PDB file of C-alpha atoms and ligand atoms in Angstrom:
ATOM      1  CA  MET A  15       9.306   2.483  20.630  1.00 43.00           C
ATOM      2  CA  PRO A  16       7.778   0.630  17.619  1.00 50.00           C
ATOM      3  CA  ALA A  17       8.205   2.386  14.263  1.00 56.00           C
ATOM      4  CA  ASP A  18       4.582   3.612  14.056  1.00 73.00           C
ATOM      5  CA  ALA A  19       3.644   3.798  17.745  1.00 72.00           C
ATOM      6  CA  ASP A  20       2.181   7.296  17.311  1.00 79.00           C
ATOM      7  CA  HIS A  21       0.279   6.087  14.194  1.00 84.00           C
ATOM      8  CA  SER A  22       1.661   8.985  12.146  1.00 89.00           C
ATOM      9  CA  GLY A  23       2.321   6.498   9.323  1.00 89.00           C
ATOM     10  CA  TYR A  24      -1.345   5.422   9.437  1.00 89.00           C
ATOM     11  CA  PHE A  25      -2.658   8.970   9.215  1.00 89.00           C
ATOM     12  CA  ALA A  26      -0.250   9.847   6.368  1.00 94.00           C
ATOM     13  CA  LEU A  27      -1.300   6.687   4.505  1.00 94.00           C
ATOM     14  CA  ARG A  28      -4.970   7.410   5.040  1.00 93.00           C
ATOM     15  CA  ASP A  29      -4.519  10.877   3.499  1.00 94.00           C
ATOM     16  CA  GLN A  30      -2.700   9.330   0.528  1.00 97.00           C
ATOM     17  CA  LEU A  31      -5.304   6.596  -0.060  1.00 97.00           C
ATOM     18  CA  LEU A  32      -8.223   9.010   0.078  1.00 95.00           C
ATOM     19  CA  GLY A  33      -6.277  11.699  -1.823  1.00 96.00           C
ATOM     20  CA  PRO A  34      -3.636  11.217  -4.542  1.00 98.00           C
ATOM     21  CA  LEU A  35      -3.924   7.383  -4.579  1.00 98.00           C
ATOM     22  CA  ARG A  36      -7.728   7.386  -4.478  1.00 97.00           C
ATOM     23  CA  THR A  37      -8.200   5.952  -7.963  1.00 97.00           C
ATOM     24  CA  THR A  38      -4.767   4.312  -8.305  1.00 98.00           C
ATOM     25  CA  VAL A  39      -4.414   0.526  -8.393  1.00 98.00           C
ATOM     26  CA  LEU A  40      -2.053  -0.227  -5.491  1.00 98.00           C
ATOM     27  CA  THR A  41       1.143  -2.221  -5.981  1.00 98.00           C
ATOM     28  CA  SER A  42       1.813  -5.340  -3.943  1.00 98.00           C
ATOM     29  CA  ASP A  43       4.217  -3.378  -1.720  1.00 98.00           C
ATOM     30  CA  GLN A  44       1.600  -0.656  -1.172  1.00 98.00           C
ATOM     31  CA  LEU A  45      -1.036  -3.257  -0.271  1.00 98.00           C
ATOM     32  CA  CYS A  46       1.301  -4.855   2.283  1.00 98.00           C
ATOM     33  CA  GLU A  47       2.238  -1.471   3.726  1.00 97.00           C
ATOM     34  CA  ALA A  48      -1.463  -0.591   4.027  1.00 97.00           C
ATOM     35  CA  GLY A  49      -2.054  -3.882   5.869  1.00 97.00           C
ATOM     36  CA  ARG A  50       0.832  -3.168   8.225  1.00 95.00           C
ATOM     37  CA  LEU A  51      -0.160   0.423   9.021  1.00 94.00           C
ATOM     38  CA  ILE A  52      -3.922  -0.130   9.311  1.00 94.00           C
ATOM     39  CA  TYR A  53      -4.058  -3.637  10.820  1.00 94.00           C
ATOM     40  CA  GLY A  54      -0.567  -4.098  12.264  1.00 92.00           C
ATOM     41  CA  ASP A  55       0.199  -6.900   9.791  1.00 96.00           C
ATOM     42  CA  PRO A  56       0.166  -7.160   5.975  1.00 97.00           C
ATOM     43  CA  TYR A  57      -2.112 -10.207   6.349  1.00 98.00           C
ATOM     44  CA  GLY A  58      -4.668  -8.037   8.178  1.00 97.00           C
ATOM     45  CA  LEU A  59      -5.708  -6.428   4.898  1.00 98.00           C
ATOM     46  CA  SER A  60      -7.572  -9.460   3.602  1.00 98.00           C
ATOM     47  CA  LEU A  61     -10.579  -9.330   1.283  1.00 98.00           C
ATOM     48  CA  LEU A  62     -12.566 -12.147  -0.357  1.00 98.00           C
ATOM     49  CA  GLY A  63     -10.330 -14.537   1.615  1.00 98.00           C
ATOM     50  CA  VAL A  64      -7.146 -13.214  -0.020  1.00 98.00           C
ATOM     51  CA  PRO A  65      -4.571 -11.387   2.172  1.00 98.00           C
ATOM     52  CA  ALA A  66      -2.545  -8.455   0.815  1.00 98.00           C
ATOM     53  CA  PRO A  67       0.708 -10.419   0.307  1.00 98.00           C
ATOM     54  CA  GLU A  68      -1.188 -12.883  -1.925  1.00 98.00           C
ATOM     55  CA  MET A  69      -3.457 -10.462  -3.808  1.00 98.00           C
ATOM     56  CA  THR A  70      -1.254  -9.762  -6.812  1.00 98.00           C
ATOM     57  CA  ALA A  71      -0.488 -13.454  -7.399  1.00 98.00           C
ATOM     58  CA  ASN A  72      -4.225 -14.176  -7.243  1.00 98.00           C
ATOM     59  CA  GLY A  73      -5.173 -11.378  -9.627  1.00 98.00           C
ATOM     60  CA  ILE A  74      -6.893  -9.279  -6.937  1.00 98.00           C
ATOM     61  CA  THR A  75      -6.484  -5.531  -7.390  1.00 98.00           C
ATOM     62  CA  LEU A  76      -7.510  -2.669  -5.131  1.00 98.00           C
ATOM     63  CA  LEU A  77      -7.809   1.074  -5.555  1.00 98.00           C
ATOM     64  CA  GLY A  78      -6.358   3.283  -2.859  1.00 98.00           C
ATOM     65  CA  ARG A  79      -9.794   4.425  -1.690  1.00 97.00           C
ATOM     66  CA  THR A  80     -11.121   0.875  -1.377  1.00 97.00           C
ATOM     67  CA  ALA A  81      -8.063  -0.223   0.638  1.00 97.00           C
ATOM     68  CA  ILE A  82      -9.024   2.260   3.359  1.00 96.00           C
ATOM     69  CA  GLU A  83     -12.837   2.165   2.990  1.00 96.00           C
ATOM     70  CA  CYS A  84     -13.243  -1.626   2.957  1.00 97.00           C
ATOM     71  CA  SER A  85     -14.379  -3.966   5.723  1.00 97.00           C
ATOM     72  CA  VAL A  86     -11.763  -6.721   5.898  1.00 98.00           C
ATOM     73  CA  ASP A  87     -12.346 -10.459   6.368  1.00 98.00           C
ATOM     74  CA  SER A  88     -11.445 -10.510  10.085  1.00 97.00           C
ATOM     75  CA  CYS A  89     -14.108  -7.829  10.757  1.00 97.00           C
ATOM     76  CA  VAL A  90     -16.787  -9.105   8.391  1.00 98.00           C
ATOM     77  CA  ILE A  91     -16.770 -12.790   9.354  1.00 98.00           C
ATOM     78  CA  PRO A  92     -17.783 -12.280  13.047  1.00 97.00           C
ATOM     79  CA  VAL A  93     -20.568  -9.912  11.935  1.00 98.00           C
ATOM     80  CA  VAL A  94     -21.852 -12.413   9.399  1.00 98.00           C
ATOM     81  CA  ASP A  95     -21.696 -15.236  11.974  1.00 98.00           C
ATOM     82  CA  THR A  96     -23.622 -13.107  14.483  1.00 98.00           C
ATOM     83  CA  LEU A  97     -26.328 -12.267  11.946  1.00 98.00           C
ATOM     84  CA  ALA A  98     -26.623 -15.929  10.941  1.00 98.00           C
ATOM     85  CA  ALA A  99     -27.039 -16.934  14.604  1.00 98.00           C
ATOM     86  CA  LEU A 100     -29.715 -14.242  15.138  1.00 98.00           C
ATOM     87  CA  GLN A 101     -31.659 -15.288  12.068  1.00 97.00           C
ATOM     88  CA  ALA A 102     -31.406 -18.980  12.998  1.00 97.00           C
ATOM     89  CA  VAL A 103     -33.463 -18.434  16.160  1.00 97.00           C
ATOM     90  CA  THR A 104     -36.249 -16.274  14.718  1.00 96.00           C
ATOM     91  CA  ALA A 105     -38.886 -17.352  12.218  1.00 97.00           C
ATOM     92  CA  PRO A 106     -39.088 -14.997   9.245  1.00 97.00           C
ATOM     93  CA  GLU A 107     -42.373 -13.481   8.114  1.00 97.00           C
ATOM     94  CA  GLY A 108     -43.333 -12.057   4.740  1.00 97.00           C
ATOM     95  CA  PRO A 109     -44.369 -12.995   1.224  1.00 97.00           C
ATOM     96  CA  ASP A 110     -41.246 -15.052   0.393  1.00 97.00           C
ATOM     97  CA  THR A 111     -39.626 -16.320   3.583  1.00 97.00           C
ATOM     98  CA  ALA A 112     -37.686 -19.027   1.725  1.00 96.00           C
ATOM     99  CA  ASN A 113     -35.633 -16.481  -0.233  1.00 96.00           C
ATOM    100  CA  PRO A 114     -34.668 -13.525   1.951  1.00 97.00           C
ATOM    101  CA  LEU A 115     -32.811 -10.678   0.242  1.00 98.00           C
ATOM    102  CA  ILE A 116     -29.206  -9.818   0.964  1.00 98.00           C
ATOM    103  CA  VAL A 117     -28.298  -6.424  -0.423  1.00 98.00           C
ATOM    104  CA  ASP A 118     -24.892  -4.745  -0.141  1.00 98.00           C
ATOM    105  CA  LEU A 119     -25.977  -1.212  -1.047  1.00 98.00           C
ATOM    106  CA  PHE A 120     -22.576   0.554  -1.152  1.00 98.00           C
ATOM    107  CA  CYS A 121     -20.488  -2.458  -1.947  1.00 98.00           C
ATOM    108  CA  GLY A 122     -16.989  -1.084  -2.694  1.00 98.00           C
ATOM    109  CA  SER A 123     -14.844  -4.243  -2.611  1.00 98.00           C
ATOM    110  CA  GLY A 124     -17.986  -6.396  -2.315  1.00 98.00           C
ATOM    111  CA  ASN A 125     -16.457  -8.184   0.663  1.00 98.00           C
ATOM    112  CA  PHE A 126     -19.503  -7.897   2.928  1.00 97.00           C
ATOM    113  CA  GLY A 127     -21.886  -9.249   0.334  1.00 98.00           C
ATOM    114  CA  HIS A 128     -19.456 -12.028  -0.580  1.00 98.00           C
ATOM    115  CA  HIS A 129     -19.182 -13.340   2.984  1.00 98.00           C
ATOM    116  CA  LEU A 130     -22.898 -12.903   3.712  1.00 98.00           C
ATOM    117  CA  GLY A 131     -23.780 -14.933   0.637  1.00 97.00           C
ATOM    118  CA  GLN A 132     -21.311 -17.678   1.503  1.00 97.00           C
ATOM    119  CA  ARG A 133     -22.323 -17.899   5.170  1.00 97.00           C
ATOM    120  CA  LEU A 134     -26.090 -17.722   4.618  1.00 96.00           C
ATOM    121  CA  SER A 135     -26.018 -19.694   1.333  1.00 95.00           C
ATOM    122  CA  ARG A 136     -28.160 -17.096  -0.372  1.00 95.00           C
ATOM    123  CA  PRO A 137     -27.845 -14.993  -3.532  1.00 96.00           C
ATOM    124  CA  VAL A 138     -26.602 -11.471  -2.924  1.00 98.00           C
ATOM    125  CA  HIS A 139     -27.287  -8.245  -4.805  1.00 98.00           C
ATOM    126  CA  ALA A 140     -24.727  -5.447  -4.576  1.00 98.00           C
ATOM    127  CA  SER A 141     -24.729  -1.916  -5.976  1.00 98.00           C
ATOM    128  CA  GLU A 142     -21.743   0.259  -6.747  1.00 98.00           C
ATOM    129  CA  PHE A 143     -22.197   3.452  -8.735  1.00 98.00           C
ATOM    130  CA  ASP A 144     -18.546   4.362  -9.351  1.00 97.00           C
ATOM    131  CA  SER A 145     -17.603   2.641 -12.608  1.00 98.00           C
ATOM    132  CA  THR A 146     -13.893   2.412 -11.721  1.00 97.00           C
ATOM    133  CA  VAL A 147     -14.627   0.693  -8.410  1.00 98.00           C
ATOM    134  CA  TYR A 148     -17.294  -1.429 -10.105  1.00 98.00           C
ATOM    135  CA  ASN A 149     -14.919  -2.705 -12.827  1.00 98.00           C
ATOM    136  CA  ILE A 150     -12.242  -3.718 -10.344  1.00 98.00           C
ATOM    137  CA  THR A 151     -14.719  -5.337  -7.963  1.00 98.00           C
ATOM    138  CA  ARG A 152     -16.373  -7.201 -10.852  1.00 98.00           C
ATOM    139  CA  LYS A 153     -12.977  -8.666 -11.806  1.00 98.00           C
ATOM    140  CA  ASN A 154     -12.041  -9.524  -8.195  1.00 98.00           C
ATOM    141  CA  LEU A 155     -15.374 -11.250  -7.539  1.00 98.00           C
ATOM    142  CA  ASP A 156     -14.898 -13.279 -10.720  1.00 98.00           C
ATOM    143  CA  ARG A 157     -11.361 -14.258  -9.638  1.00 98.00           C
ATOM    144  CA  VAL A 158     -12.673 -15.831  -6.430  1.00 98.00           C
ATOM    145  CA  LYS A 159     -15.752 -17.247  -8.216  1.00 97.00           C
ATOM    146  CA  SER A 160     -18.058 -15.202  -5.994  1.00 97.00           C
ATOM    147  CA  GLU A 161     -21.744 -15.441  -6.754  1.00 93.00           C
ATOM    148  CA  VAL A 162     -22.492 -11.840  -5.750  1.00 98.00           C
ATOM    149  CA  GLN A 163     -24.668 -10.204  -8.399  1.00 98.00           C
ATOM    150  CA  LEU A 164     -22.969  -6.857  -8.849  1.00 98.00           C
ATOM    151  CA  HIS A 165     -24.916  -3.968 -10.365  1.00 98.00           C
ATOM    152  CA  LEU A 166     -23.430  -0.721 -11.689  1.00 98.00           C
ATOM    153  CA  LEU A 167     -26.242   1.268 -10.097  1.00 98.00           C
ATOM    154  CA  ASP A 168     -27.146   3.913  -7.584  1.00 98.00           C
ATOM    155  CA  TYR A 169     -28.388   2.114  -4.450  1.00 98.00           C
ATOM    156  CA  ARG A 170     -31.833   3.712  -4.883  1.00 98.00           C
ATOM    157  CA  ASP A 171     -32.240   2.089  -8.298  1.00 98.00           C
ATOM    158  CA  LEU A 172     -31.287  -1.283  -6.851  1.00 98.00           C
ATOM    159  CA  LEU A 173     -33.845  -0.845  -4.043  1.00 98.00           C
ATOM    160  CA  ASP A 174     -36.503  -0.086  -6.677  1.00 98.00           C
ATOM    161  CA  ARG A 175     -35.783  -3.455  -8.305  1.00 98.00           C
ATOM    162  CA  LEU A 176     -35.934  -5.505  -5.111  1.00 98.00           C
ATOM    163  CA  PRO A 177     -39.333  -5.620  -3.397  1.00 97.00           C
ATOM    164  CA  ALA A 178     -39.385  -6.848   0.205  1.00 98.00           C
ATOM    165  CA  ARG A 179     -39.544 -10.598   0.715  1.00 98.00           C
ATOM    166  CA  SER A 180     -39.067 -11.373   4.382  1.00 98.00           C
ATOM    167  CA  THR A 181     -38.264  -9.966   7.814  1.00 98.00           C
ATOM    168  CA  HIS A 182     -34.846 -11.634   7.369  1.00 98.00           C
ATOM    169  CA  ASP A 183     -34.023  -9.413   4.376  1.00 98.00           C
ATOM    170  CA  THR A 184     -30.657  -7.845   5.188  1.00 98.00           C
ATOM    171  CA  TYR A 185     -29.138  -4.593   3.917  1.00 98.00           C
ATOM    172  CA  VAL A 186     -25.498  -3.589   4.382  1.00 98.00           C
ATOM    173  CA  VAL A 187     -25.269   0.202   4.703  1.00 98.00           C
ATOM    174  CA  GLU A 188     -21.707   1.506   4.341  1.00 98.00           C
ATOM    175  CA  PRO A 189     -21.832   4.872   2.522  1.00 98.00           C
ATOM    176  CA  PRO A 190     -18.664   6.961   2.118  1.00 96.00           C
ATOM    177  CA  TRP A 191     -17.917   9.043   5.198  1.00 95.00           C
ATOM    178  CA  GLY A 192     -16.139  12.032   3.619  1.00 91.00           C
ATOM    179  CA  PRO A 193     -16.732  15.138   5.784  1.00 92.00           C
ATOM    180  CA  ALA A 194     -18.865  13.100   8.219  1.00 96.00           C
ATOM    181  CA  PHE A 195     -15.606  11.791   9.738  1.00 93.00           C
ATOM    182  CA  THR A 196     -14.433  14.577  12.051  1.00 89.00           C
ATOM    183  CA  ALA A 197     -12.151  15.034  15.038  1.00 86.00           C
ATOM    184  CA  HIS A 198     -15.310  14.839  17.202  1.00 90.00           C
ATOM    185  CA  GLY A 199     -16.335  11.481  15.749  1.00 95.00           C
ATOM    186  CA  LEU A 200     -18.429  10.176  12.896  1.00 96.00           C
ATOM    187  CA  ASP A 201     -21.601  12.136  12.188  1.00 98.00           C
ATOM    188  CA  LEU A 202     -23.970   9.707  10.453  1.00 98.00           C
ATOM    189  CA  THR A 203     -26.252  12.545   9.445  1.00 97.00           C
ATOM    190  CA  ARG A 204     -23.421  13.897   7.235  1.00 97.00           C
ATOM    191  CA  THR A 205     -22.351  10.775   5.328  1.00 98.00           C
ATOM    192  CA  SER A 206     -22.904  10.821   1.598  1.00 96.00           C
ATOM    193  CA  PRO A 207     -25.846  10.224   1.422  1.00 97.00           C
ATOM    194  CA  PRO A 208     -26.836  10.732   5.093  1.00 98.00           C
ATOM    195  CA  VAL A 209     -27.697   7.495   6.891  1.00 98.00           C
ATOM    196  CA  PRO A 210     -31.225   8.635   7.932  1.00 98.00           C
ATOM    197  CA  GLU A 211     -31.991   9.274   4.242  1.00 98.00           C
ATOM    198  CA  ILE A 212     -30.706   5.813   3.237  1.00 98.00           C
ATOM    199  CA  LEU A 213     -32.832   4.173   5.940  1.00 98.00           C
ATOM    200  CA  ASP A 214     -35.910   6.047   4.677  1.00 98.00           C
ATOM    201  CA  ASP A 215     -35.149   4.841   1.134  1.00 98.00           C
ATOM    202  CA  ILE A 216     -34.963   1.262   2.420  1.00 98.00           C
ATOM    203  CA  ARG A 217     -38.259   1.698   4.319  1.00 98.00           C
ATOM    204  CA  ARG A 218     -39.994   3.042   1.215  1.00 97.00           C
ATOM    205  CA  SER A 219     -38.972  -0.094  -0.697  1.00 97.00           C
ATOM    206  CA  ARG A 220     -40.458  -2.424   1.927  1.00 97.00           C
ATOM    207  CA  ASN A 221     -44.177  -1.775   2.348  1.00 90.00           C
ATOM    208  CA  GLY A 222     -43.883  -1.821   6.120  1.00 95.00           C
ATOM    209  CA  LEU A 223     -42.038  -5.149   6.445  1.00 98.00           C
ATOM    210  CA  LEU A 224     -39.235  -5.207   9.061  1.00 98.00           C
ATOM    211  CA  CYS A 225     -35.673  -6.039   7.967  1.00 98.00           C
ATOM    212  CA  HIS A 226     -32.112  -6.275   9.252  1.00 98.00           C
ATOM    213  CA  ILE A 227     -29.480  -3.575   8.770  1.00 98.00           C
ATOM    214  CA  VAL A 228     -25.704  -3.960   9.101  1.00 98.00           C
ATOM    215  CA  ILE A 229     -23.767  -0.716   9.489  1.00 98.00           C
ATOM    216  CA  LYS A 230     -20.134   0.131  10.132  1.00 98.00           C
ATOM    217  CA  THR A 231     -19.155   3.162  12.179  1.00 98.00           C
ATOM    218  CA  SER A 232     -15.993   4.434  13.790  1.00 95.00           C
ATOM    219  CA  ASP A 233     -15.703   3.937  17.561  1.00 94.00           C
ATOM    220  CA  GLN A 234     -16.493   7.596  18.228  1.00 95.00           C
ATOM    221  CA  ILE A 235     -19.938   8.858  17.220  1.00 97.00           C
ATOM    222  CA  ALA A 236     -20.587  12.594  16.934  1.00 97.00           C
ATOM    223  CA  HIS A 237     -23.822  14.246  18.135  1.00 96.00           C
ATOM    224  CA  ASN A 238     -25.447  10.950  19.177  1.00 97.00           C
ATOM    225  CA  SER A 239     -26.008  10.502  15.437  1.00 98.00           C
ATOM    226  CA  LEU A 240     -26.151   6.702  15.476  1.00 98.00           C
ATOM    227  CA  ALA A 241     -29.065   6.630  17.926  1.00 97.00           C
ATOM    228  CA  ARG A 242     -30.697   9.587  16.141  1.00 97.00           C
ATOM    229  CA  SER A 243     -30.446   7.802  12.777  1.00 98.00           C
ATOM    230  CA  PHE A 244     -31.937   4.582  14.153  1.00 98.00           C
ATOM    231  CA  THR A 245     -34.863   5.968  16.170  1.00 96.00           C
ATOM    232  CA  ARG A 246     -37.347   3.760  14.328  1.00 95.00           C
ATOM    233  CA  ALA A 247     -35.274   0.633  14.780  1.00 98.00           C
ATOM    234  CA  ARG A 248     -34.313  -1.921  17.415  1.00 98.00           C
ATOM    235  CA  HIS A 249     -30.637  -2.309  18.247  1.00 98.00           C
ATOM    236  CA  LEU A 250     -29.728  -5.993  18.137  1.00 98.00           C
ATOM    237  CA  THR A 251     -26.007  -6.027  18.869  1.00 98.00           C
ATOM    238  CA  THR A 252     -22.690  -4.286  18.278  1.00 98.00           C
ATOM    239  CA  ILE A 253     -19.502  -6.097  17.346  1.00 97.00           C
ATOM    240  CA  THR A 254     -16.289  -4.360  18.328  1.00 95.00           C
ATOM    241  CA  PRO A 255     -13.092  -5.721  16.755  1.00 88.00           C
ATOM    242  CA  ASP A 256      -9.945  -5.355  18.897  1.00 87.00           C
ATOM    243  CA  PRO A 257      -8.957  -1.677  18.652  1.00 82.00           C
ATOM    244  CA  LEU A 258      -5.596  -1.260  16.891  1.00 83.00           C
ATOM    245  CA  LEU A 259      -5.695   2.454  16.170  1.00 84.00           C
ATOM    246  CA  PRO A 260      -6.316   5.583  18.293  1.00 80.00           C
ATOM    247  CA  TYR A 261      -9.839   6.205  19.634  1.00 82.00           C
ATOM    248  CA  GLY A 262     -12.028   7.569  16.857  1.00 82.00           C
ATOM    249  CA  THR A 263     -10.392   5.587  14.054  1.00 86.00           C
ATOM    250  CA  ASN A 264     -11.329   1.999  14.977  1.00 90.00           C
ATOM    251  CA  MET A 265     -14.364   0.205  13.539  1.00 94.00           C
ATOM    252  CA  ASN A 266     -17.589  -0.930  15.156  1.00 97.00           C
ATOM    253  CA  PHE A 267     -20.296  -2.954  13.421  1.00 98.00           C
ATOM    254  CA  HIS A 268     -23.931  -2.644  14.458  1.00 98.00           C
ATOM    255  CA  LEU A 269     -26.937  -4.815  13.690  1.00 98.00           C
ATOM    256  CA  TYR A 270     -30.426  -3.321  13.816  1.00 98.00           C
ATOM    257  CA  GLU A 271     -33.943  -4.397  13.062  1.00 98.00           C
ATOM    258  CA  LEU A 272     -35.469  -1.568  11.010  1.00 98.00           C
ATOM    259  CA  ASN A 273     -39.115  -0.699  11.638  1.00 95.00           C
ATOM    260  CA  SER A 274     -41.507   0.835   9.148  1.00 88.00           C
TER     261      SER A 274
HETATM  262  C1  SAM B 155     -17.314   3.042   2.279  1.00 94.60           C
HETATM  263  S1  SAM B 155     -17.265   2.327   0.680  1.00 94.60           S
HETATM  264  C2  SAM B 155     -17.940   0.738   0.970  1.00 94.60           C
HETATM  265  C3  SAM B 155     -16.946  -0.229   1.508  1.00 94.60           C
HETATM  266  C4  SAM B 155     -17.392  -1.643   1.379  1.00 94.60           C
HETATM  267  N1  SAM B 155     -18.351  -2.006   2.393  1.00 94.60           N
HETATM  268  C5  SAM B 155     -16.201  -2.572   1.388  1.00 94.60           C
HETATM  269  O1  SAM B 155     -16.112  -3.437   2.275  1.00 94.60           O
HETATM  270  O2  SAM B 155     -15.351  -2.417   0.508  1.00 94.60           O
HETATM  271  C6  SAM B 155     -18.630   3.099  -0.139  1.00 94.60           C
HETATM  272  C7  SAM B 155     -18.794   2.713  -1.600  1.00 94.60           C
HETATM  273  O3  SAM B 155     -20.107   3.115  -1.995  1.00 94.60           O
HETATM  274  C8  SAM B 155     -20.051   3.652  -3.303  1.00 94.60           C
HETATM  275  N2  SAM B 155     -21.212   4.573  -3.426  1.00 94.60           N
HETATM  276  C9  SAM B 155     -21.315   5.840  -2.980  1.00 94.60           C
HETATM  277  N3  SAM B 155     -22.543   6.341  -3.220  1.00 94.60           N
HETATM  278  C10 SAM B 155     -23.244   5.360  -3.829  1.00 94.60           C
HETATM  279  C11 SAM B 155     -24.577   5.269  -4.315  1.00 94.60           C
HETATM  280  N4  SAM B 155     -25.408   6.320  -4.249  1.00 94.60           N
HETATM  281  N5  SAM B 155     -24.982   4.092  -4.839  1.00 94.60           N
HETATM  282  C12 SAM B 155     -24.129   3.032  -4.932  1.00 94.60           C
HETATM  283  N6  SAM B 155     -22.837   3.071  -4.511  1.00 94.60           N
HETATM  284  C13 SAM B 155     -22.400   4.218  -3.956  1.00 94.60           C
HETATM  285  C14 SAM B 155     -18.695   4.327  -3.374  1.00 94.60           C
HETATM  286  O4  SAM B 155     -18.284   4.479  -4.727  1.00 94.60           O
HETATM  287  C15 SAM B 155     -17.824   3.396  -2.547  1.00 94.60           C
HETATM  288  O5  SAM B 155     -17.168   2.437  -3.346  1.00 94.60           O
END
């Protein structure tokens, strides 16, 4: 039987990264161990195009919390490609169709915004309100010469600064899960802040113009909360990376068109 076939190492690591190591900069060995336990391979934990075994040499640092909360390259790139393909076949509408917004509202590592900007060749705005996460992400983005414009801001303040431009405006919505992540699945009405509240904040900033939303969930949703959060929205597609972990702990990525 493989060393971590029952995933006990994963669950112990998860508790460490969200607990005592939450605000600790991980060592190279810890980064590689996180890659192995979460993705089955140290190279699976890859952000901004830099895999865990090469992070330290490239000046990339990660806090414990971000190592578990982040969306890694192998997950983000298919989502970004799918969004690009969807937007390529629809004509945008709105006051500034040439310059659609990309906004990574809860950016953490900034990896989603980074890949979206690269793939769509557009400027990206990202908000992160935790100054420790912000400082590390700022440095990492600089190391890879990312053009993401990172703001030390609450997402609501960033929304206030970015009026709607086009129906291709895209918002990444990945708030912390905290107590929303339960044995019965992820309850999107209990994230911090709750997803329905975030979607209402986005709507308020848009004067009725449609937009695209990218959201990550686990593969088990509690209380039908994904559908209940996106009642005034059209589901476009869901991308399901190969499941590596037990049911309930794998990631799914959903694309929606948000209505007013
Ligand atoms: C789940 S993580 C995001 C992970 C990210 N998508 C990545 O790939 O690394 C959520 C992040 O949002 C930040 N955050 C939480 N509430 C926020 C708020 N009101 N405004 C801006 N950032 C917030 C947290 O500090 C945390 O770093």
